[in-house]
Amino acid sequence: MLNIRRSNTFQHSALGILHFDPFRQAPRYMNPTDLIELVEKHGQQHLLAHWSKLSPAERESLEEQIRAVDFEQLEKLRTGESKTVDWSETAARAKSPPAVRLQDAAKHAKEAIAAGEQALKAGQVGAVLVAGGQGTRLGFDHPKGMYPIGPVSNCPLFQILFEKLIAVGRRYGVRIPLFLMTSPATHDETVAFLAEHGRFGLPEEDLVVFCQGTMPAVDRATGKLLLAEPGALALSPDGHGGLPAALARSPAASIIRERGLVHLFYFQVDNALVTMCDPAFLGHHILSGSEASTQVVAKQDPAERVGVLAEIDGKTQIIEYSDLPAADAARKSADGSLELWAGNIAVHVFDADFMLRMTAEAGGLPFHIAQKKVPYVDEAGKLVEPKEPNALKFEKFIFDLLPAARKTLVVEVDPAEAFAPVKNAPGSKTDSPDTVRAAILAQHARMLREAGTSLADGVEIEISPLFALDAVELAAKLGQGAHLTKTAVLK
Ligand code: UTP
């Protein structure tokens, strides 16, 4: 709360930006001396530049936001003082990680699928969907899960993901709870959208929505915190690595315990092709005794902008593409293939115990720094829309949990079957809505072919997960030898 001591310090303070005593106009805020001292101490006086024009509620909220900032930590992050890893040196020691490669996966598929299915049938599996990102590259003004992506149906990403989850639950005769992480940027709209659509059929008791924390954005050159509005800091979600802390703050952690969940299937809101609660992946995780497993795809080109799983000093971890020196990215194994081949697709299985253990240590995950364009209000109160990255954003990444796991596993999957993320704006060559729609149609065309169905020329078929999850289900529904002559959604 505000300190309401009255003193003269304010009028004589070094706050050159405040030309008059704004607090005189609002008796409740007679003299927040220690707030002024706090911002002065850290060279952040500009944060109070618009104080005189703020309502009491706005002042209270701005003060709360300012007091929540760890200024020392931000400065250390900005100046690189708290940098823990020298990647150029570490990447030189990175080796190809132990992994279940695609060809081996097929060999052991039966055994793995059986183990995964057993866990699913026993109700040991919960799903964790992270959907707190701002989706800046996509340029969509709503949470990414609301993005219309169905190639024929135009249905939103959320619908595809929710229906996949419901379909997997039905197949194994269980209800799989979904733990959905939002952020202040996505929470309200996500909750309203899901309510409006009846959670696409997911029972209310099976959806636990919880909100992640935020970090302030700072000016890249000066370290000054940016104001999104005259009375609000520019805050961004603290990264998908904010998950353990967010779980701990919400009822989700105790619900995981109460429901007796053993394995958490983690996925991201933008991957329309995710193999939901993939039994084979779950099975490999279980059979190997891993605490944290990761799906990967084989990199084709050293320059691909994807993090790589690598073994470093006996531990499997991820090196972000921005941290990986080009020479290491291009390093070859004896057989001529890329040594650091294992591209992260951000699909994991975590042991529930491991995740809950991590909630206690969540604060320990390092921050990664990204340079971004962050609009801000300047001292004259004008909104500035930068054309070039002007700010630093600080995010934690979920994969930084990997080194803490007693055992990890890497499992390769075929991207055509398991990975099509919506990252970039329509029209972009990669990871755009267009490429994702094409990937969904291609997968569904393969399923139809495998099910013995043929398509007339130019016909596009989208298959709702509730209609069929795979070719076997599809064949059972359509019968052998069906011929489809019209573009349609099978649902
Ligand atoms: P990305 O790192 O691709 O970020 O998120 P983004 O917000 O979707 O897109 P850009 O980078 O701004 O364009 C990968 C996944 O992690 C989630 C996203 O919602 C997405 O599912 N995420 C990201 C969070 O849940 N919280 C965050 O703070 C960041």
PDB file of N, CA and C and ligand atoms in Angstrom, residues 130-138 144 181 212 237-240 268-270 372 395 423, ligand 1:
ATOM      1  N   VAL A 130       0.332 -25.162 -22.823  1.00  0.00           N
ATOM      2  CA  VAL A 130       0.788 -23.798 -22.517  1.00  0.00           C
ATOM      3  C   VAL A 130       0.279 -22.855 -23.609  1.00  0.00           C
ATOM      4  N   ALA A 131      -0.473 -21.865 -23.184  1.00  0.00           N
ATOM      5  CA  ALA A 131      -1.119 -20.957 -24.139  1.00  0.00           C
ATOM      6  C   ALA A 131      -1.083 -19.525 -23.612  1.00  0.00           C
ATOM      7  N   GLY A 132       0.066 -19.178 -23.067  1.00  0.00           N
ATOM      8  CA  GLY A 132       0.189 -17.834 -22.489  1.00  0.00           C
ATOM      9  C   GLY A 132       0.965 -16.879 -23.386  1.00  0.00           C
ATOM     10  N   GLY A 133       1.479 -17.389 -24.509  1.00  0.00           N
ATOM     11  CA  GLY A 133       2.334 -16.558 -25.367  1.00  0.00           C
ATOM     12  C   GLY A 133       1.547 -15.453 -26.058  1.00  0.00           C
ATOM     13  N   GLN A 134       2.249 -14.398 -26.452  1.00  0.00           N
ATOM     14  CA  GLN A 134       1.583 -13.259 -27.082  1.00  0.00           C
ATOM     15  C   GLN A 134       1.464 -13.419 -28.593  1.00  0.00           C
ATOM     16  N   GLY A 135       2.138 -14.425 -29.129  1.00  0.00           N
ATOM     17  CA  GLY A 135       2.019 -14.708 -30.563  1.00  0.00           C
ATOM     18  C   GLY A 135       2.342 -13.502 -31.430  1.00  0.00           C
ATOM     19  N   THR A 136       3.422 -12.827 -31.101  1.00  0.00           N
ATOM     20  CA  THR A 136       3.718 -11.567 -31.808  1.00  0.00           C
ATOM     21  C   THR A 136       4.026 -11.787 -33.285  1.00  0.00           C
ATOM     22  N   ARG A 137       4.688 -12.886 -33.600  1.00  0.00           N
ATOM     23  CA  ARG A 137       5.051 -13.107 -35.004  1.00  0.00           C
ATOM     24  C   ARG A 137       3.811 -13.332 -35.874  1.00  0.00           C
ATOM     25  N   LEU A 138       2.805 -13.987 -35.320  1.00  0.00           N
ATOM     26  CA  LEU A 138       1.592 -14.294 -36.090  1.00  0.00           C
ATOM     27  C   LEU A 138       0.807 -13.018 -36.383  1.00  0.00           C
ATOM     28  N   LYS A 144      -3.585 -17.117 -29.398  1.00  0.00           N
ATOM     29  CA  LYS A 144      -3.332 -17.939 -30.594  1.00  0.00           C
ATOM     30  C   LYS A 144      -4.297 -19.113 -30.720  1.00  0.00           C
ATOM     31  N   MET A 181      -2.382 -23.418 -19.236  1.00  0.00           N
ATOM     32  CA  MET A 181      -1.723 -22.220 -18.713  1.00  0.00           C
ATOM     33  C   MET A 181      -1.977 -21.038 -19.649  1.00  0.00           C
ATOM     34  N   GLN A 212      -0.038 -17.649 -15.759  1.00  0.00           N
ATOM     35  CA  GLN A 212       1.396 -17.541 -15.453  1.00  0.00           C
ATOM     36  C   GLN A 212       1.769 -16.116 -15.042  1.00  0.00           C
ATOM     37  N   PRO A 237       4.397 -12.102 -20.556  1.00  0.00           N
ATOM     38  CA  PRO A 237       4.408 -13.393 -19.866  1.00  0.00           C
ATOM     39  C   PRO A 237       5.859 -13.865 -19.659  1.00  0.00           C
ATOM     40  N   ASP A 238       6.100 -14.577 -18.575  1.00  0.00           N
ATOM     41  CA  ASP A 238       7.491 -14.906 -18.227  1.00  0.00           C
ATOM     42  C   ASP A 238       8.017 -16.179 -18.896  1.00  0.00           C
ATOM     43  N   GLY A 239       7.409 -16.546 -20.026  1.00  0.00           N
ATOM     44  CA  GLY A 239       7.912 -17.684 -20.803  1.00  0.00           C
ATOM     45  C   GLY A 239       7.222 -18.994 -20.411  1.00  0.00           C
ATOM     46  N   HIS A 240       7.290 -19.998 -21.313  1.00  0.00           N
ATOM     47  CA  HIS A 240       6.645 -21.279 -20.959  1.00  0.00           C
ATOM     48  C   HIS A 240       7.327 -21.912 -19.754  1.00  0.00           C
ATOM     49  N   GLN A 268       2.094 -27.489 -26.888  1.00  0.00           N
ATOM     50  CA  GLN A 268       1.939 -26.049 -27.059  1.00  0.00           C
ATOM     51  C   GLN A 268       0.745 -25.751 -27.952  1.00  0.00           C
ATOM     52  N   VAL A 269       0.200 -24.584 -27.781  1.00  0.00           N
ATOM     53  CA  VAL A 269      -1.069 -24.270 -28.433  1.00  0.00           C
ATOM     54  C   VAL A 269      -0.956 -24.165 -29.950  1.00  0.00           C
ATOM     55  N   ASP A 270       0.274 -23.991 -30.457  1.00  0.00           N
ATOM     56  CA  ASP A 270       0.382 -23.725 -31.892  1.00  0.00           C
ATOM     57  C   ASP A 270       0.633 -24.959 -32.746  1.00  0.00           C
ATOM     58  N   LYS A 372      12.982  -7.506 -28.775  1.00  0.00           N
ATOM     59  CA  LYS A 372      11.663  -7.459 -29.429  1.00  0.00           C
ATOM     60  C   LYS A 372      11.230  -6.024 -29.640  1.00  0.00           C
ATOM     61  N   GLU A 395      12.476 -14.249 -20.560  1.00  0.00           N
ATOM     62  CA  GLU A 395      11.596 -15.417 -20.508  1.00  0.00           C
ATOM     63  C   GLU A 395      12.321 -16.646 -19.973  1.00  0.00           C
ATOM     64  N   LYS A 423       3.370 -20.224 -36.313  1.00  0.00           N
ATOM     65  CA  LYS A 423       4.256 -19.241 -35.678  1.00  0.00           C
ATOM     66  C   LYS A 423       4.188 -17.903 -36.409  1.00  0.00           C
TER      67      LYS A 423
HETATM   68  P1  UTP B   1       6.519 -19.192 -28.632  1.00  0.00           P
HETATM   69  O1  UTP B   1       7.837 -19.180 -28.004  1.00  0.00           O
HETATM   70  O2  UTP B   1       6.423 -19.632 -30.039  1.00  0.00           O
HETATM   71  O3  UTP B   1       5.887 -17.746 -28.452  1.00  0.00           O
HETATM   72  O4  UTP B   1       5.558 -20.061 -27.743  1.00  0.00           O
HETATM   73  P2  UTP B   1       4.521 -17.153 -28.950  1.00  0.00           P
HETATM   74  O5  UTP B   1       4.066 -16.205 -27.912  1.00  0.00           O
HETATM   75  O6  UTP B   1       3.520 -18.199 -29.307  1.00  0.00           O
HETATM   76  O7  UTP B   1       4.898 -16.383 -30.271  1.00  0.00           O
HETATM   77  P3  UTP B   1       5.905 -15.159 -30.530  1.00  0.00           P
HETATM   78  O8  UTP B   1       7.275 -15.660 -30.219  1.00  0.00           O
HETATM   79  O9  UTP B   1       5.468 -14.013 -29.677  1.00  0.00           O
HETATM   80  O10 UTP B   1       5.669 -14.909 -31.980  1.00  0.00           O
HETATM   81  C1  UTP B   1       5.538 -21.448 -27.775  1.00  0.00           C
HETATM   82  C2  UTP B   1       4.422 -21.905 -26.867  1.00  0.00           C
HETATM   83  O11 UTP B   1       4.667 -21.479 -25.539  1.00  0.00           O
HETATM   84  C3  UTP B   1       3.566 -20.727 -25.053  1.00  0.00           C
HETATM   85  C4  UTP B   1       2.864 -20.205 -26.298  1.00  0.00           C
HETATM   86  O12 UTP B   1       1.520 -19.877 -26.018  1.00  0.00           O
HETATM   87  C5  UTP B   1       3.031 -21.366 -27.240  1.00  0.00           C
HETATM   88  O13 UTP B   1       2.096 -22.376 -26.930  1.00  0.00           O
HETATM   89  N1  UTP B   1       4.069 -19.649 -24.190  1.00  0.00           N
HETATM   90  C6  UTP B   1       5.054 -18.839 -24.633  1.00  0.00           C
HETATM   91  C7  UTP B   1       3.500 -19.489 -22.965  1.00  0.00           C
HETATM   92  O14 UTP B   1       2.582 -20.240 -22.563  1.00  0.00           O
HETATM   93  N2  UTP B   1       3.963 -18.485 -22.176  1.00  0.00           N
HETATM   94  C8  UTP B   1       4.935 -17.651 -22.561  1.00  0.00           C
HETATM   95  O15 UTP B   1       5.305 -16.761 -21.781  1.00  0.00           O
HETATM   96  C9  UTP B   1       5.511 -17.835 -23.821  1.00  0.00           C
END
